[in-house]
PDB file of C-alpha atoms in Angstrom:
ATOM      1  CA  MET A   8      22.649  -7.625 -18.196  1.00 39.00           C
ATOM      2  CA  THR A   9      25.084  -5.323 -17.044  1.00 40.00           C
ATOM      3  CA  ALA A  10      25.041  -3.749 -12.754  1.00 40.00           C
ATOM      4  CA  ASP A  11      24.087  -0.201 -15.218  1.00 43.00           C
ATOM      5  CA  SER A  12      21.221  -1.594 -16.522  1.00 44.00           C
ATOM      6  CA  THR A  13      19.435  -3.318 -13.689  1.00 48.00           C
ATOM      7  CA  ASN A  14      19.378   0.289 -11.718  1.00 51.00           C
ATOM      8  CA  GLN A  15      18.253   2.022 -14.913  1.00 70.00           C
ATOM      9  CA  VAL A  16      14.562   3.159 -14.702  1.00 69.00           C
ATOM     10  CA  SER A  17      12.440   3.828 -17.883  1.00 67.00           C
ATOM     11  CA  SER A  18       9.926   5.667 -19.578  1.00 71.00           C
ATOM     12  CA  ARG A  19       8.000   2.944 -20.857  1.00 73.00           C
ATOM     13  CA  ILE A  20       4.422   2.039 -20.508  1.00 74.00           C
ATOM     14  CA  PHE A  21       3.250  -1.405 -21.952  1.00 78.00           C
ATOM     15  CA  THR A  22       5.765  -3.348 -19.545  1.00 80.00           C
ATOM     16  CA  VAL A  23       5.213  -6.898 -18.267  1.00 79.00           C
ATOM     17  CA  PRO A  24       5.215  -6.434 -14.493  1.00 78.00           C
ATOM     18  CA  ASN A  25       2.777  -2.803 -15.793  1.00 81.00           C
ATOM     19  CA  ILE A  26       0.376  -4.877 -17.203  1.00 85.00           C
ATOM     20  CA  LEU A  27       0.333  -7.099 -14.622  1.00 84.00           C
ATOM     21  CA  SER A  28      -0.042  -3.780 -12.263  1.00 85.00           C
ATOM     22  CA  PHE A  29      -2.695  -2.482 -14.607  1.00 88.00           C
ATOM     23  CA  ILE A  30      -4.425  -6.328 -13.760  1.00 88.00           C
ATOM     24  CA  ARG A  31      -3.750  -5.107 -10.218  1.00 88.00           C
ATOM     25  CA  LEU A  32      -5.223  -2.150 -10.176  1.00 89.00           C
ATOM     26  CA  ALA A  33      -8.167  -3.778 -12.377  1.00 91.00           C
ATOM     27  CA  LEU A  34      -9.067  -6.471 -10.174  1.00 91.00           C
ATOM     28  CA  VAL A  35      -9.992  -3.962  -6.758  1.00 92.00           C
ATOM     29  CA  PRO A  36     -13.622  -2.243  -7.446  1.00 94.00           C
ATOM     30  CA  VAL A  37     -14.529  -6.103  -8.229  1.00 94.00           C
ATOM     31  CA  PHE A  38     -12.522  -7.198  -4.683  1.00 91.00           C
ATOM     32  CA  LEU A  39     -14.849  -4.159  -3.337  1.00 93.00           C
ATOM     33  CA  VAL A  40     -17.585  -5.440  -4.774  1.00 94.00           C
ATOM     34  CA  LEU A  41     -16.860  -8.946  -3.556  1.00 93.00           C
ATOM     35  CA  VAL A  42     -15.969  -7.802   0.371  1.00 90.00           C
ATOM     36  CA  ILE A  43     -19.575  -5.499   0.175  1.00 93.00           C
ATOM     37  CA  MET A  44     -21.776  -8.233  -0.246  1.00 93.00           C
ATOM     38  CA  GLY A  45     -20.141 -10.689   1.910  1.00 89.00           C
ATOM     39  CA  TYR A  46     -18.629 -12.996  -0.364  1.00 91.00           C
ATOM     40  CA  ASP A  47     -15.280 -13.596   1.535  1.00 89.00           C
ATOM     41  CA  ILE A  48     -14.336 -16.803   0.009  1.00 91.00           C
ATOM     42  CA  PRO A  49     -14.190 -15.271  -4.113  1.00 93.00           C
ATOM     43  CA  ALA A  50     -12.339 -12.071  -2.243  1.00 90.00           C
ATOM     44  CA  LEU A  51     -10.156 -13.928  -1.042  1.00 88.00           C
ATOM     45  CA  ILE A  52      -9.508 -15.513  -3.941  1.00 91.00           C
ATOM     46  CA  VAL A  53      -9.014 -12.654  -6.103  1.00 91.00           C
ATOM     47  CA  LEU A  54      -7.082 -10.945  -2.980  1.00 85.00           C
ATOM     48  CA  VAL A  55      -4.511 -13.557  -3.780  1.00 85.00           C
ATOM     49  CA  VAL A  56      -4.161 -13.713  -7.213  1.00 87.00           C
ATOM     50  CA  SER A  57      -3.512 -10.009  -6.734  1.00 85.00           C
ATOM     51  CA  SER A  58      -0.422 -11.207  -3.851  1.00 81.00           C
ATOM     52  CA  ILE A  59       0.938 -13.714  -7.137  1.00 84.00           C
ATOM     53  CA  THR A  60       0.596 -10.501  -9.568  1.00 84.00           C
ATOM     54  CA  ASP A  61       2.774  -8.088  -7.050  1.00 79.00           C
ATOM     55  CA  PHE A  62       5.251 -10.121  -6.325  1.00 80.00           C
ATOM     56  CA  LEU A  63       5.944 -11.033 -10.154  1.00 81.00           C
ATOM     57  CA  ASP A  64       5.903  -8.096 -11.355  1.00 76.00           C
ATOM     58  CA  GLY A  65       9.096  -7.123  -9.001  1.00 76.00           C
ATOM     59  CA  VAL A  66      10.406 -10.116  -9.955  1.00 80.00           C
ATOM     60  CA  LEU A  67       9.872  -9.545 -13.670  1.00 78.00           C
ATOM     61  CA  ALA A  68      10.813  -5.978 -13.834  1.00 75.00           C
ATOM     62  CA  ARG A  69      14.260  -6.992 -12.425  1.00 78.00           C
ATOM     63  CA  ARG A  70      14.481  -9.779 -14.618  1.00 81.00           C
ATOM     64  CA  LEU A  71      13.837  -8.346 -17.994  1.00 76.00           C
ATOM     65  CA  ASP A  72      15.719  -5.218 -17.032  1.00 77.00           C
ATOM     66  CA  GLN A  73      11.639  -3.647 -16.827  1.00 74.00           C
ATOM     67  CA  VAL A  74      12.455  -1.377 -13.683  1.00 76.00           C
ATOM     68  CA  SER A  75       9.532   2.394 -14.972  1.00 74.00           C
ATOM     69  CA  ARG A  76       8.700   5.296 -13.876  1.00 76.00           C
ATOM     70  CA  LEU A  77       5.033   3.854 -14.106  1.00 73.00           C
ATOM     71  CA  GLY A  78       5.633   0.935 -12.347  1.00 71.00           C
ATOM     72  CA  GLN A  79       6.988   2.370  -9.517  1.00 73.00           C
ATOM     73  CA  LEU A  80       4.131   4.814  -9.487  1.00 78.00           C
ATOM     74  CA  LEU A  81       1.435   2.010  -9.951  1.00 78.00           C
ATOM     75  CA  ASP A  82       2.589  -0.870  -7.623  1.00 78.00           C
ATOM     76  CA  PRO A  83       2.251   1.383  -4.078  1.00 78.00           C
ATOM     77  CA  ALA A  84      -0.691   2.535  -5.999  1.00 82.00           C
ATOM     78  CA  ALA A  85      -2.836  -0.772  -6.137  1.00 83.00           C
ATOM     79  CA  ASP A  86      -1.015  -2.048  -2.178  1.00 81.00           C
ATOM     80  CA  ARG A  87      -2.461   1.289  -1.306  1.00 83.00           C
ATOM     81  CA  LEU A  88      -5.847   0.998  -3.330  1.00 87.00           C
ATOM     82  CA  PHE A  89      -6.314  -2.503  -1.833  1.00 84.00           C
ATOM     83  CA  ILE A  90      -5.765  -1.709   1.991  1.00 85.00           C
ATOM     84  CA  PHE A  91      -8.415   0.991   1.206  1.00 88.00           C
ATOM     85  CA  ALA A  92     -10.920  -0.922  -0.674  1.00 89.00           C
ATOM     86  CA  THR A  93     -10.886  -3.789   1.786  1.00 86.00           C
ATOM     87  CA  LEU A  94     -11.019  -1.075   4.951  1.00 90.00           C
ATOM     88  CA  ILE A  95     -14.289   0.505   3.182  1.00 92.00           C
ATOM     89  CA  GLY A  96     -15.685  -2.885   2.405  1.00 91.00           C
ATOM     90  CA  LEU A  97     -14.751  -4.252   6.340  1.00 89.00           C
ATOM     91  CA  ALA A  98     -16.092  -1.070   7.994  1.00 92.00           C
ATOM     92  CA  VAL A  99     -19.636  -1.088   5.296  1.00 93.00           C
ATOM     93  CA  ARG A 100     -20.257  -4.699   7.078  1.00 89.00           C
ATOM     94  CA  GLY A 101     -19.340  -3.333  10.833  1.00 88.00           C
ATOM     95  CA  ILE A 102     -16.586  -6.146  10.587  1.00 86.00           C
ATOM     96  CA  VAL A 103     -14.092  -2.751  10.655  1.00 89.00           C
ATOM     97  CA  PRO A 104     -15.216   0.472  12.593  1.00 93.00           C
ATOM     98  CA  TRP A 105     -15.482   4.000  10.631  1.00 94.00           C
ATOM     99  CA  TRP A 106     -12.432   5.589  13.134  1.00 94.00           C
ATOM    100  CA  LEU A 107      -9.891   2.819  11.521  1.00 92.00           C
ATOM    101  CA  VAL A 108     -11.041   4.012   8.327  1.00 92.00           C
ATOM    102  CA  THR A 109     -10.496   7.360   8.943  1.00 94.00           C
ATOM    103  CA  VAL A 110      -6.984   7.420  10.516  1.00 92.00           C
ATOM    104  CA  ILE A 111      -5.953   5.012   7.984  1.00 91.00           C
ATOM    105  CA  VAL A 112      -6.926   7.658   4.887  1.00 91.00           C
ATOM    106  CA  GLY A 113      -6.217  10.822   7.351  1.00 93.00           C
ATOM    107  CA  ARG A 114      -2.272   9.680   7.026  1.00 91.00           C
ATOM    108  CA  ASP A 115      -2.176   9.115   3.340  1.00 88.00           C
ATOM    109  CA  VAL A 116      -4.305  12.353   3.156  1.00 91.00           C
ATOM    110  CA  LEU A 117      -1.209  14.121   5.162  1.00 92.00           C
ATOM    111  CA  LEU A 118       1.186  12.321   3.013  1.00 89.00           C
ATOM    112  CA  LEU A 119      -0.761  13.946   0.094  1.00 88.00           C
ATOM    113  CA  VAL A 120      -0.504  17.328   1.471  1.00 92.00           C
ATOM    114  CA  LEU A 121       3.244  17.305   2.257  1.00 91.00           C
ATOM    115  CA  GLY A 122       4.123  16.178  -1.100  1.00 88.00           C
ATOM    116  CA  ILE A 123       1.872  19.169  -2.274  1.00 90.00           C
ATOM    117  CA  THR A 124       3.861  21.508  -0.143  1.00 90.00           C
ATOM    118  CA  LEU A 125       7.707  19.507  -1.670  1.00 88.00           C
ATOM    119  CA  ALA A 126       6.433  20.300  -5.125  1.00 87.00           C
ATOM    120  CA  ASN A 127       5.637  23.772  -4.470  1.00 88.00           C
ATOM    121  CA  PHE A 128       9.285  24.158  -2.784  1.00 85.00           C
ATOM    122  CA  GLY A 129      11.046  22.537  -5.469  1.00 83.00           C
ATOM    123  CA  TYR A 130      11.493  19.308  -4.515  1.00 83.00           C
ATOM    124  CA  GLY A 131      10.141  15.780  -5.450  1.00 78.00           C
ATOM    125  CA  PRO A 132       8.565  13.342  -2.470  1.00 76.00           C
ATOM    126  CA  LEU A 133      10.367  12.154   0.178  1.00 79.00           C
ATOM    127  CA  PRO A 134      12.267   8.502   0.490  1.00 80.00           C
ATOM    128  CA  VAL A 135      10.062   6.072   1.416  1.00 77.00           C
ATOM    129  CA  HIS A 136      11.222   5.006   5.617  1.00 82.00           C
ATOM    130  CA  HIS A 137      11.119   2.003   6.824  1.00 88.00           C
ATOM    131  CA  LEU A 138       8.754   2.267   9.152  1.00 89.00           C
ATOM    132  CA  GLY A 139       6.292   3.052   5.985  1.00 85.00           C
ATOM    133  CA  LYS A 140       7.255  -0.153   4.476  1.00 84.00           C
ATOM    134  CA  ILE A 141       7.019  -1.864   8.044  1.00 91.00           C
ATOM    135  CA  ALA A 142       3.277  -0.260   8.616  1.00 90.00           C
ATOM    136  CA  THR A 143       2.088  -0.778   4.985  1.00 84.00           C
ATOM    137  CA  PHE A 144       3.275  -4.562   5.215  1.00 85.00           C
ATOM    138  CA  CYS A 145       1.266  -4.843   8.606  1.00 90.00           C
ATOM    139  CA  LEU A 146      -1.978  -3.122   6.824  1.00 87.00           C
ATOM    140  CA  PHE A 147      -1.546  -5.330   3.746  1.00 82.00           C
ATOM    141  CA  TYR A 148      -1.814  -8.388   5.876  1.00 86.00           C
ATOM    142  CA  ALA A 149      -4.441  -7.191   8.811  1.00 90.00           C
ATOM    143  CA  LEU A 150      -7.416  -6.984   7.039  1.00 84.00           C
ATOM    144  CA  PRO A 151      -6.895 -10.169   4.726  1.00 86.00           C
ATOM    145  CA  ILE A 152      -6.363 -12.697   8.150  1.00 90.00           C
ATOM    146  CA  LEU A 153      -9.763 -10.662   9.533  1.00 89.00           C
ATOM    147  CA  MET A 154     -11.452 -11.565   6.364  1.00 87.00           C
ATOM    148  CA  ILE A 155     -10.155 -14.824   6.842  1.00 90.00           C
ATOM    149  CA  GLY A 156     -12.195 -14.641   9.913  1.00 89.00           C
ATOM    150  CA  GLN A 157     -15.170 -13.806   7.934  1.00 87.00           C
ATOM    151  CA  ALA A 158     -14.764 -16.693   5.446  1.00 87.00           C
ATOM    152  CA  PHE A 159     -14.397 -19.849   8.217  1.00 91.00           C
ATOM    153  CA  PRO A 160     -16.106 -18.823  11.072  1.00 91.00           C
ATOM    154  CA  ALA A 161     -14.080 -21.623  12.067  1.00 94.00           C
ATOM    155  CA  VAL A 162     -11.087 -20.062  12.840  1.00 94.00           C
ATOM    156  CA  ALA A 163     -11.700 -16.906  14.110  1.00 92.00           C
ATOM    157  CA  PHE A 164     -11.195 -17.205  17.000  1.00 94.00           C
ATOM    158  CA  VAL A 165      -7.536 -16.899  16.068  1.00 95.00           C
ATOM    159  CA  SER A 166      -7.706 -14.856  12.775  1.00 93.00           C
ATOM    160  CA  ALA A 167      -9.377 -12.221  14.974  1.00 93.00           C
ATOM    161  CA  PRO A 168      -6.955 -11.634  17.286  1.00 95.00           C
ATOM    162  CA  ILE A 169      -4.138 -11.957  15.027  1.00 95.00           C
ATOM    163  CA  GLY A 170      -6.130  -9.690  12.596  1.00 93.00           C
ATOM    164  CA  TRP A 171      -6.171  -7.267  14.932  1.00 94.00           C
ATOM    165  CA  ALA A 172      -3.039  -7.159  16.311  1.00 95.00           C
ATOM    166  CA  PHE A 173      -1.608  -6.502  12.952  1.00 94.00           C
ATOM    167  CA  ALA A 174      -3.882  -3.486  11.817  1.00 93.00           C
ATOM    168  CA  LEU A 175      -3.809  -1.429  15.464  1.00 94.00           C
ATOM    169  CA  TRP A 176       0.024  -1.795  14.918  1.00 95.00           C
ATOM    170  CA  GLY A 177       0.243  -0.672  11.872  1.00 92.00           C
ATOM    171  CA  ALA A 178      -2.173   1.989  12.536  1.00 93.00           C
ATOM    172  CA  PHE A 179       0.368   3.030  14.718  1.00 94.00           C
ATOM    173  CA  LEU A 180       3.357   3.194  12.739  1.00 94.00           C
ATOM    174  CA  TYR A 181       1.906   4.266   9.893  1.00 91.00           C
ATOM    175  CA  TRP A 182       0.968   7.741  11.712  1.00 94.00           C
ATOM    176  CA  TRP A 183       4.688   7.343  13.417  1.00 95.00           C
ATOM    177  CA  ALA A 184       5.964   6.994   9.854  1.00 93.00           C
ATOM    178  CA  GLY A 185       4.068  10.446   8.951  1.00 91.00           C
ATOM    179  CA  VAL A 186       5.099  11.897  12.344  1.00 94.00           C
ATOM    180  CA  ILE A 187       9.010  11.236  10.432  1.00 93.00           C
ATOM    181  CA  TYR A 188       7.340  12.431   7.015  1.00 92.00           C
ATOM    182  CA  ILE A 189       6.464  16.120   8.434  1.00 93.00           C
ATOM    183  CA  ILE A 190       9.048  16.851  10.403  1.00 93.00           C
ATOM    184  CA  GLU A 191      11.569  15.914   7.273  1.00 92.00           C
ATOM    185  CA  THR A 192       9.475  18.197   5.324  1.00 92.00           C
ATOM    186  CA  LEU A 193      10.213  20.863   7.279  1.00 92.00           C
ATOM    187  CA  ARG A 194      13.629  20.008   7.287  1.00 90.00           C
ATOM    188  CA  VAL A 195      13.452  19.856   3.756  1.00 87.00           C
ATOM    189  CA  VAL A 196      11.627  23.500   3.394  1.00 85.00           C
ATOM    190  CA  LYS A 197      14.473  25.157   5.122  1.00 85.00           C
ATOM    191  CA  ILE A 198      17.002  24.656   3.092  1.00 79.00           C
ATOM    192  CA  PRO A 199      17.805  27.543   1.241  1.00 72.00           C
ATOM    193  CA  ARG A 200      17.637  26.744  -2.966  1.00 65.00           C
ATOM    194  CA  VAL A 201      20.781  27.942  -4.301  1.00 60.00           C
ATOM    195  CA  ALA A 202      19.688  30.266  -7.013  1.00 53.00           C
TER     196      ALA A 202
END
């Protein structure tokens, strides 16, 4: 495999990494139902399976030279949907407050608006900022840690403070990155376009 081939992004749909991403997406509604119904241990098992497929699709995409445009869209979409499913499921059960759901979803709505704005000016999406990656990491682990306390009450005294620390820090960084995206979008749309 040459250096050039590793950087090539294909338009293929049916690749091994993409199939793994489709499996992850299919697990989201299963996971949400399990969380809402209070089946925390099976929900955690689904989350572990999803995390394994998340890891594998990235590794296989690089090793098999199957990096694709679709895969680049599916992977973060699956991460976001698992975060939303966990938030909504835990909020329905009263474990996390609805304001946290509003804060997280509101920031992603903001990014959607910014993306549409950039597209209207002829630009693609902004590159992902490292703060956004850290925020997603915090949220991606905060909510399962909170679920561990629900599934295994004996460890809740440890998992709850850790989970809430990750969740609040993640929400703060999520919006900090959002403000950076707003500033960057305003800067980009003011650049005169060459006809």
